[in-house]
Coordinates of C-alpha atoms in Angstrom, one line a residue:
Chain W
M1 CA -10.2 -8.3 -10.3
G2 CA -9.5 -8.1 -6.6
G3 CA -5.8 -8.6 -6.5
L4 CA -3.6 -11.6 -7.1
I5 CA -5.0 -14.2 -9.4
D6 CA -2.6 -16.9 -8.3
V7 CA -1.8 -17.1 -4.6
M8 CA 0.4 -20.1 -4.6
P9 CA 3.6 -20.4 -2.5
G10 CA 6.3 -19.0 -4.7
P11 CA 10.1 -18.5 -4.7
P12 CA 11.9 -16.7 -1.9
V13 CA 11.5 -13.0 -1.7
D14 CA 14.4 -11.3 -3.6
R15 CA 15.5 -8.6 -1.1
D16 CA 17.8 -6.7 -3.3
E17 CA 17.0 -3.0 -3.1
H18 CA 17.9 -0.1 -5.3
D19 CA 17.7 3.6 -5.0
Y20 CA 15.0 5.1 -7.2
A21 CA 16.2 6.8 -10.3
L22 CA 15.3 10.4 -10.9
W23 CA 12.7 9.5 -13.6
E24 CA 11.1 7.1 -11.2
K25 CA 10.8 9.7 -8.5
R26 CA 9.3 12.0 -11.0
V27 CA 6.6 9.4 -11.9
D28 CA 5.8 9.1 -8.2
A29 CA 5.6 12.9 -7.9
L30 CA 3.3 13.2 -11.0
M31 CA 1.0 10.7 -9.4
V32 CA 0.8 12.5 -6.1
L33 CA 0.3 15.9 -7.7
A34 CA -2.3 14.8 -10.3
S35 CA -4.3 13.1 -7.6
A36 CA -4.0 16.0 -5.2
K37 CA -5.3 18.2 -8.0
G38 CA -8.3 16.0 -8.5
Y39 CA -7.4 14.5 -11.9
F40 CA -7.8 11.0 -10.7
T41 CA -7.6 8.9 -7.5
V42 CA -5.4 6.1 -6.3
D43 CA -8.3 3.9 -7.2
G44 CA -8.0 4.9 -10.8
L45 CA -4.2 4.3 -10.6
R46 CA -4.9 0.8 -9.3
R47 CA -7.6 0.1 -11.8
A48 CA -5.4 0.9 -14.8
L49 CA -2.5 -1.1 -13.3
E50 CA -4.8 -4.2 -13.0
D51 CA -6.1 -3.7 -16.5
M52 CA -2.5 -4.1 -17.8
G53 CA -2.8 -7.8 -16.8
E54 CA -0.6 -10.2 -14.9
E55 CA 2.0 -10.4 -17.6
S56 CA 2.9 -6.8 -17.2
F57 CA 4.6 -7.8 -13.9
E58 CA 7.0 -9.8 -15.9
T59 CA 7.7 -7.3 -18.7
M60 CA 7.6 -3.9 -16.9
T61 CA 9.2 -2.5 -13.9
Y62 CA 7.1 -1.0 -11.1
Y63 CA 7.4 2.7 -12.2
E64 CA 7.0 1.7 -15.8
R65 CA 3.6 0.3 -14.9
W66 CA 2.9 3.5 -12.9
I67 CA 3.7 5.9 -15.7
A68 CA 1.5 3.8 -18.0
S69 CA -1.3 4.0 -15.5
V70 CA -0.8 7.7 -14.7
T71 CA -0.9 8.6 -18.4
Q72 CA -4.0 6.5 -19.0
N73 CA -5.8 8.2 -16.2
L74 CA -4.7 11.7 -17.3
I75 CA -6.0 11.0 -20.8
E76 CA -9.3 9.8 -19.4
S77 CA -9.7 12.8 -17.2
G78 CA -9.0 15.1 -20.1
A79 CA -5.7 16.6 -18.9
F80 CA -4.3 16.2 -22.4
T81 CA -5.3 14.4 -25.6
I82 CA -3.7 11.3 -27.1
E83 CA -2.5 13.4 -30.0
E84 CA -0.9 16.0 -27.7
L85 CA 0.9 13.1 -26.0
R86 CA 2.0 11.5 -29.2
A87 CA 3.4 14.8 -30.5
Q88 CA 5.2 15.5 -27.2
M89 CA 6.7 12.1 -27.0
E90 CA 8.0 12.4 -30.6
Q91 CA 9.6 15.7 -29.7
V92 CA 11.2 14.3 -26.6
Q93 CA 12.5 11.2 -28.4
A94 CA 14.1 13.5 -31.0
R95 CA 16.3 15.3 -28.4
G96 CA 18.7 12.4 -27.9
D97 CA 19.4 8.8 -26.9
T98 CA 19.7 9.2 -23.2
Y99 CA 17.4 10.4 -20.4
G100 CA 19.9 13.2 -19.7
E101 CA 19.6 14.5 -23.2
A102 CA 15.9 14.0 -23.6
S103 CA 14.8 15.6 -20.3
L104 CA 15.4 19.3 -20.8
D105 CA 16.0 20.3 -17.2
S106 CA 18.1 17.3 -16.1
G107 CA 21.3 19.1 -17.0
K108 CA 20.7 21.7 -14.4
E109 CA 19.9 19.1 -11.7
Q110 CA 23.1 17.2 -12.6
A111 CA 25.0 20.4 -12.1
D112 CA 23.4 20.8 -8.7
A113 CA 23.9 17.2 -7.7
Chain J
M1 CA -11.5 -16.5 16.6
P2 CA -9.5 -14.2 18.9
E3 CA -11.1 -11.3 20.8
P4 CA -11.6 -8.2 18.7
A5 CA -9.4 -5.1 19.4
P6 CA -10.5 -2.8 22.2
N7 CA -13.3 -0.3 21.5
F8 CA -12.4 2.2 19.0
L9 CA -14.1 5.4 17.8
P10 CA -13.7 5.6 14.0
P11 CA -11.6 8.7 13.2
Y12 CA -13.0 8.8 9.6
W13 CA -16.6 8.9 10.6
D14 CA -19.1 10.9 8.5
A15 CA -22.2 11.8 10.4
D16 CA -24.1 12.4 7.2
A17 CA -23.4 8.9 5.7
A18 CA -25.3 5.7 6.4
K19 CA -24.8 4.2 9.8
P20 CA -22.8 1.0 9.6
A21 CA -25.0 -2.1 9.6
F22 CA -22.4 -4.2 11.5
S23 CA -20.7 -3.5 14.8
M24 CA -17.5 -4.7 16.3
G25 CA -17.4 -8.4 17.0
K26 CA -20.2 -9.2 14.6
K27 CA -19.8 -12.2 12.3
V28 CA -20.1 -11.2 8.7
R29 CA -19.9 -13.0 5.4
V30 CA -18.2 -11.6 2.4
K31 CA -20.3 -11.8 -0.7
S32 CA -19.3 -14.1 -3.5
G33 CA -18.9 -13.4 -7.2
A34 CA -16.4 -12.2 -9.6
P35 CA -17.8 -9.1 -11.3
P36 CA -15.6 -7.3 -13.8
G37 CA -14.1 -3.9 -13.0
H38 CA -12.0 -2.6 -10.2
V39 CA -13.0 -4.7 -7.1
R40 CA -11.2 -4.0 -3.9
T41 CA -12.3 -7.1 -2.1
P42 CA -9.6 -9.7 -2.5
W43 CA -10.9 -12.8 -4.2
Y44 CA -9.5 -15.1 -1.6
V45 CA -12.0 -13.9 1.0
R46 CA -15.1 -13.8 -1.1
G47 CA -17.7 -16.1 0.3
R48 CA -15.7 -16.4 3.6
T49 CA -16.9 -15.6 7.1
G50 CA -15.1 -13.3 9.4
V51 CA -15.6 -11.0 12.4
V52 CA -15.7 -7.2 12.3
E53 CA -12.5 -6.1 14.0
R54 CA -13.4 -2.4 13.8
V55 CA -15.4 0.1 11.9
C56 CA -12.9 2.4 10.1
G57 CA -15.3 5.1 9.1
H58 CA -16.9 6.2 5.9
F59 CA -15.3 6.3 2.4
H60 CA -16.3 6.7 -1.1
D61 CA -16.7 3.5 -3.1
P62 CA -13.4 2.6 -4.8
Q63 CA -15.4 0.7 -7.5
E64 CA -16.8 4.1 -8.6
L65 CA -13.7 6.2 -7.8
A66 CA -11.6 4.0 -10.1
Y67 CA -13.6 5.2 -13.1
G68 CA -13.6 8.8 -12.1
R69 CA -17.0 8.9 -10.4
G70 CA -16.5 10.1 -6.9
D71 CA -19.7 11.8 -5.9
G72 CA -21.8 8.8 -4.8
P73 CA -22.6 8.1 -1.2
K74 CA -19.9 7.1 1.2
L75 CA -19.9 3.5 2.5
P76 CA -18.9 2.3 5.9
L77 CA -15.6 0.6 5.8
Y78 CA -14.7 -2.3 8.1
R79 CA -11.7 -4.2 9.0
V80 CA -12.8 -7.9 9.0
R81 CA -10.7 -10.6 10.7
F82 CA -10.5 -14.0 9.1
A83 CA -8.8 -17.2 10.4
L84 CA -6.1 -18.1 7.9
A85 CA -6.9 -21.8 8.4
D86 CA -10.5 -21.0 7.2
I87 CA -9.1 -19.4 4.1
W88 CA -6.3 -21.8 3.1
G89 CA -7.6 -25.0 4.7
A90 CA -6.5 -27.1 7.6
E91 CA -3.7 -28.7 5.6
A92 CA -1.9 -25.3 5.3
G93 CA -0.8 -25.7 8.9
F94 CA -2.0 -22.5 10.4
A95 CA -2.6 -22.2 14.1
E96 CA -6.2 -21.3 15.1
T97 CA -4.9 -17.9 16.3
D98 CA -3.3 -17.0 12.9
T99 CA -5.5 -14.4 11.2
I100 CA -5.7 -11.9 8.5
D101 CA -7.4 -8.5 8.7
I102 CA -8.8 -7.0 5.5
E103 CA -10.6 -3.8 4.9
I104 CA -13.9 -4.5 3.3
Y105 CA -16.6 -2.0 2.2
E106 CA -20.1 -2.6 3.5
S107 CA -21.5 -3.2 0.0
W108 CA -19.5 -6.5 -0.1
L109 CA -20.7 -7.7 3.3
E110 CA -23.8 -9.5 4.4
P111 CA -25.0 -10.7 7.8
F112 CA -23.8 -14.2 8.8
W113 CA -26.7 -16.4 9.7
D114 CA -25.6 -19.2 12.0
Y115 CA -27.5 -22.3 11.0
G116 CA -25.4 -24.3 13.5
G117 CA -23.6 -25.8 10.5
D118 CA -26.7 -27.7 9.4
F119 CA -29.0 -25.8 7.1
D120 CA -31.5 -28.7 6.7
A121 CA -31.9 -29.1 10.5
Q122 CA -32.4 -25.4 10.9
A123 CA -34.9 -25.2 8.1
A124 CA -36.8 -28.2 9.6
R125 CA -36.8 -26.5 13.0
L126 CA -38.0 -23.2 11.6
E127 CA -40.8 -25.0 9.7
K128 CA -41.9 -26.7 12.9
E129 CA -41.8 -23.4 14.9
L130 CA -43.8 -21.5 12.3
G131 CA -46.3 -24.3 12.1
Chain F
M1 CA 31.2 13.2 -26.1
P2 CA 30.5 9.8 -27.5
H3 CA 28.5 7.5 -25.3
D4 CA 30.3 4.2 -25.0
G5 CA 28.9 3.3 -21.6
H6 CA 31.9 4.0 -19.5
D7 CA 32.8 6.7 -17.0
H8 CA 30.9 9.6 -18.4
V9 CA 31.3 12.9 -16.7
S10 CA 28.8 15.7 -17.3
P11 CA 29.9 19.2 -18.3
S12 CA 29.7 20.1 -14.7
G13 CA 32.4 17.5 -13.9
H14 CA 30.0 15.3 -11.9
P15 CA 29.4 11.7 -13.0
Y16 CA 26.0 11.1 -14.7
R17 CA 23.4 9.4 -12.6
P18 CA 22.9 5.9 -14.0
D19 CA 19.5 6.7 -15.4
Q20 CA 20.7 9.8 -17.2
D21 CA 23.2 7.9 -19.3
A22 CA 21.5 4.6 -20.2
P23 CA 19.6 4.3 -23.4
L24 CA 16.4 6.2 -23.2
T25 CA 13.4 3.9 -22.8
H26 CA 9.8 4.3 -24.1
W27 CA 8.5 4.7 -20.5
Q28 CA 11.1 7.4 -19.8
V29 CA 10.0 9.3 -22.9
M30 CA 6.4 9.0 -21.7
E31 CA 7.4 10.4 -18.2
I32 CA 9.2 13.4 -19.7
A33 CA 6.3 14.1 -22.2
V34 CA 3.6 13.8 -19.5
R35 CA 5.5 16.0 -17.1
E36 CA 6.1 18.6 -19.8
L37 CA 2.4 18.6 -20.9
L38 CA 1.3 19.0 -17.3
V39 CA 3.6 22.0 -16.9
E40 CA 2.6 23.5 -20.3
K41 CA -1.1 23.2 -19.5
G42 CA -0.6 24.8 -16.1
I43 CA -1.7 21.7 -14.2
A44 CA 1.6 21.5 -12.3
T45 CA 4.7 23.6 -12.2
A46 CA 8.2 22.2 -12.5
E47 CA 8.8 23.6 -9.0
E48 CA 5.9 21.7 -7.5
I49 CA 7.1 18.5 -9.1
Q50 CA 10.6 19.1 -7.6
A51 CA 9.2 20.0 -4.3
Q52 CA 7.2 16.8 -4.2
I53 CA 10.3 14.8 -4.9
D54 CA 12.2 16.7 -2.2
S55 CA 9.4 16.1 0.3
M56 CA 9.4 12.4 -0.5
D57 CA 13.2 12.3 -0.2
R58 CA 12.9 13.7 3.3
R59 CA 10.7 10.8 4.4
S60 CA 12.5 7.9 5.8
P61 CA 12.1 5.1 8.3
A62 CA 13.7 7.4 10.9
L63 CA 10.3 9.1 11.3
G64 CA 8.6 5.8 12.0
A65 CA 11.4 4.9 14.4
K66 CA 10.8 8.1 16.3
V67 CA 7.1 7.3 16.7
V68 CA 7.9 3.8 17.9
A69 CA 10.5 5.1 20.4
R70 CA 8.0 7.6 21.8
A71 CA 5.3 4.9 22.2
W72 CA 7.9 2.7 24.0
S73 CA 8.6 5.6 26.4
D74 CA 5.2 7.0 27.0
E75 CA 2.2 4.8 27.7
D76 CA -0.3 7.6 27.1
F77 CA 1.2 8.4 23.8
K78 CA 1.0 4.7 22.9
A79 CA -2.7 4.6 23.7
R80 CA -3.3 7.6 21.5
L81 CA -1.2 6.1 18.7
L82 CA -3.1 2.8 18.8
A83 CA -6.4 4.7 18.8
D84 CA -5.6 7.0 15.9
G85 CA -2.2 6.6 14.3
S86 CA -2.4 9.7 12.1
A87 CA -3.5 12.0 14.9
A88 CA -0.6 10.8 17.1
C89 CA 1.9 11.3 14.3
R90 CA 0.6 14.8 13.7
E91 CA 1.0 15.5 17.4
M92 CA 4.8 14.8 16.9
G93 CA 4.9 17.2 14.0
I94 CA 5.1 14.6 11.3
E95 CA 3.4 15.5 8.0
V96 CA 0.9 12.8 7.5
D97 CA -1.2 14.5 4.7
A98 CA -4.0 12.2 3.8
L99 CA -2.4 9.1 5.4
K100 CA -4.8 7.2 7.5
L101 CA -2.6 5.3 9.8
I102 CA -3.5 2.3 11.9
V103 CA -0.8 1.1 14.3
V104 CA -0.9 -2.5 15.4
E105 CA 1.1 -3.6 18.4
N106 CA 3.4 -6.6 18.7
T107 CA 3.4 -8.2 22.1
E108 CA 4.6 -11.4 23.7
D109 CA 1.5 -13.2 22.3
V110 CA 0.8 -11.4 19.0
H111 CA 3.0 -10.7 16.0
N112 CA 1.7 -8.5 13.2
L113 CA 2.8 -8.6 9.6
V114 CA 1.8 -6.0 6.9
V115 CA 1.3 -6.6 3.2
C116 CA -0.6 -5.2 0.3
T117 CA -1.7 -8.0 -2.0
L118 CA -3.3 -5.5 -4.4
C119 CA -0.3 -3.3 -5.1
S120 CA 2.1 -1.4 -2.8
C121 CA 0.1 0.4 -0.1
Y122 CA 2.5 1.4 2.6
P123 CA 2.7 4.2 5.2
R124 CA 5.3 6.2 3.1
N125 CA 4.9 9.3 5.2
V126 CA 6.6 7.6 8.1
L127 CA 8.7 4.9 6.2
G128 CA 9.7 6.6 2.9
L129 CA 9.2 4.8 -0.4
P130 CA 8.6 1.1 -0.1
P131 CA 11.6 -1.2 -1.0
D132 CA 11.4 -3.3 -4.2
W133 CA 10.7 -6.5 -2.4
Y134 CA 7.6 -5.1 -0.7
K135 CA 6.0 -4.7 -4.2
Q136 CA 7.2 -8.0 -5.5
R137 CA 4.7 -10.7 -6.3
A138 CA 6.7 -13.2 -4.2
Y139 CA 6.2 -11.2 -1.0
R140 CA 2.7 -10.1 -1.8
T141 CA 1.4 -13.6 -2.4
R142 CA 3.5 -15.5 0.2
A143 CA 2.8 -13.1 3.0
V144 CA -0.8 -14.2 3.0
R145 CA -0.3 -17.8 1.8
E146 CA 2.6 -18.9 4.0
P147 CA 3.5 -15.9 6.3
R148 CA 5.4 -18.0 8.9
T149 CA 7.7 -19.3 6.2
V150 CA 8.3 -15.8 4.9
L151 CA 9.0 -14.6 8.4
K152 CA 11.5 -17.4 8.9
E153 CA 13.3 -16.4 5.7
F154 CA 13.5 -12.9 7.0
G155 CA 15.0 -14.3 10.2
V156 CA 12.0 -14.1 12.4
E157 CA 11.2 -17.4 14.0
L158 CA 7.7 -17.2 15.7
P159 CA 6.9 -19.6 18.4
G160 CA 3.7 -21.6 17.7
T161 CA 2.1 -20.0 20.7
T162 CA 2.4 -16.5 19.2
A163 CA -0.7 -15.5 17.3
L164 CA 0.2 -14.2 13.8
R165 CA -1.9 -11.3 12.5
V166 CA -1.5 -10.5 8.9
H167 CA -2.9 -7.2 7.6
D168 CA -3.7 -6.8 4.0
S169 CA -3.8 -3.0 3.1
T170 CA -6.6 -3.4 0.5
A171 CA -8.3 -0.1 0.9
D172 CA -8.0 3.3 2.7
M173 CA -5.9 2.5 5.8
R174 CA -2.2 2.1 6.0
Y175 CA -0.5 0.0 8.6
L176 CA 2.5 0.4 10.9
V177 CA 3.7 -2.3 13.3
L178 CA 4.6 -1.1 16.7
P179 CA 7.4 -3.7 17.5
K180 CA 7.8 -5.2 20.9
R181 CA 10.4 -3.3 22.9
P182 CA 13.3 -5.7 23.4
D183 CA 14.5 -6.7 26.8
G184 CA 17.7 -5.0 27.9
A185 CA 16.8 -1.5 26.7
E186 CA 15.6 -0.3 30.1
G187 CA 16.4 3.3 30.8
W188 CA 17.3 4.1 27.2
S189 CA 16.5 7.5 25.8
E190 CA 14.0 7.9 22.9
E191 CA 17.0 8.7 20.6
Q192 CA 18.7 5.5 21.6
L193 CA 15.6 3.5 21.3
A194 CA 14.8 4.9 17.8
E195 CA 18.2 3.6 16.6
I196 CA 17.3 0.0 17.0
V197 CA 13.9 0.3 15.2
S198 CA 14.5 -0.7 11.5
R199 CA 12.1 -0.1 8.6
D200 CA 11.5 -3.8 8.3
S201 CA 10.5 -4.2 12.0
M202 CA 7.7 -1.6 11.4
I203 CA 6.2 -3.9 8.7
G204 CA 6.7 -6.9 10.9
V205 CA 9.4 -8.8 8.9
A206 CA 12.0 -8.1 11.5
V207 CA 12.2 -7.6 15.2
P208 CA 14.4 -4.9 17.0
Q209 CA 17.6 -6.4 18.3
I210 CA 20.0 -5.0 20.8

């Protein structure tokens, strides 16, 4: 790979900014912690991001790509199995239709906010 | 090319790792090629010539780390300065002083042999000299 | 309470954060599941995860601005900062962790611009999390392909006589631009100076103004 496949002059930079959502900050924190604990490196993160291909830039947000890469690396390093992840995701999904409902401890944080 | 930055002692130096083959101010060529896998050398400088701006120190090879293998030897890491006009061509309108600095691991660099721009003339001269 | 997309208030009486209330996405489910598995397996605790978020939230461009203001005020510090950015930040009590910082100086003759064409490498310990545009393909490609045009769009008109140095953070180092101290700030305190140093000026897409 080695970065951008297509370095052509493009459209102006869209400078809208948004505050990161709680789930995005958590993805960031999971990356920092998992790498600090030796499960994988930033190089592994980047490798899996690149492997998603150029079109993932169009279809996924930044932290969506990150959680996909973090998860891929954690599976590879044996932190959990694919089956464990599948079962856990099924359980999470069954809790409700919003992030607030599905993430067990977010009720507490909202109360603190 | 502009003058390299003032002398700099690499903060990330590992006395046990291989001594860097290139020093500050040396002309180097980035290797060519497009191997698969996680390559950290941007494609737009592969095959290009630049000047070592500084030696950063020693680091594990990201091409190995990316696949969970982190125990190989550390490589010298350089910051190499390229003229943007060399990379994107004269028609891109860059000033001669416009540059880009890129970190490149030693495994992707080779010495730059200056043939004075004419390989055939250099080869002929060498042949004559060597009898 | 039914979720009709308007004015939800949580049982605590606070409004829901936007991401709490929108339909759950596949990737959010994955984040929750991965986080729970890491906790369940003892790889990380919920407290550690929260502490990491808190520590990230504490980082902001104000830290970088303090470093710049110190360098503008103290030539010896500036020399140490340019020689080893991480060590100089540590000296100021800034947590740099594993950050390997290289500081590049803007002068009358040189303007530096930082980009990561591979992803989003950025000195987050002194600038906080990168803004969205920093990670966008438009910025990442154009900053190396037509940097002077990008600078113009950001409001920085570089004279042709100023050398432009782009820095692509492709590997282990992270880059911070030490902007040129503007004229007219003579005799200012470090605190006053820090206030005119924006995040964008420390990447090189802006210059401090008085």
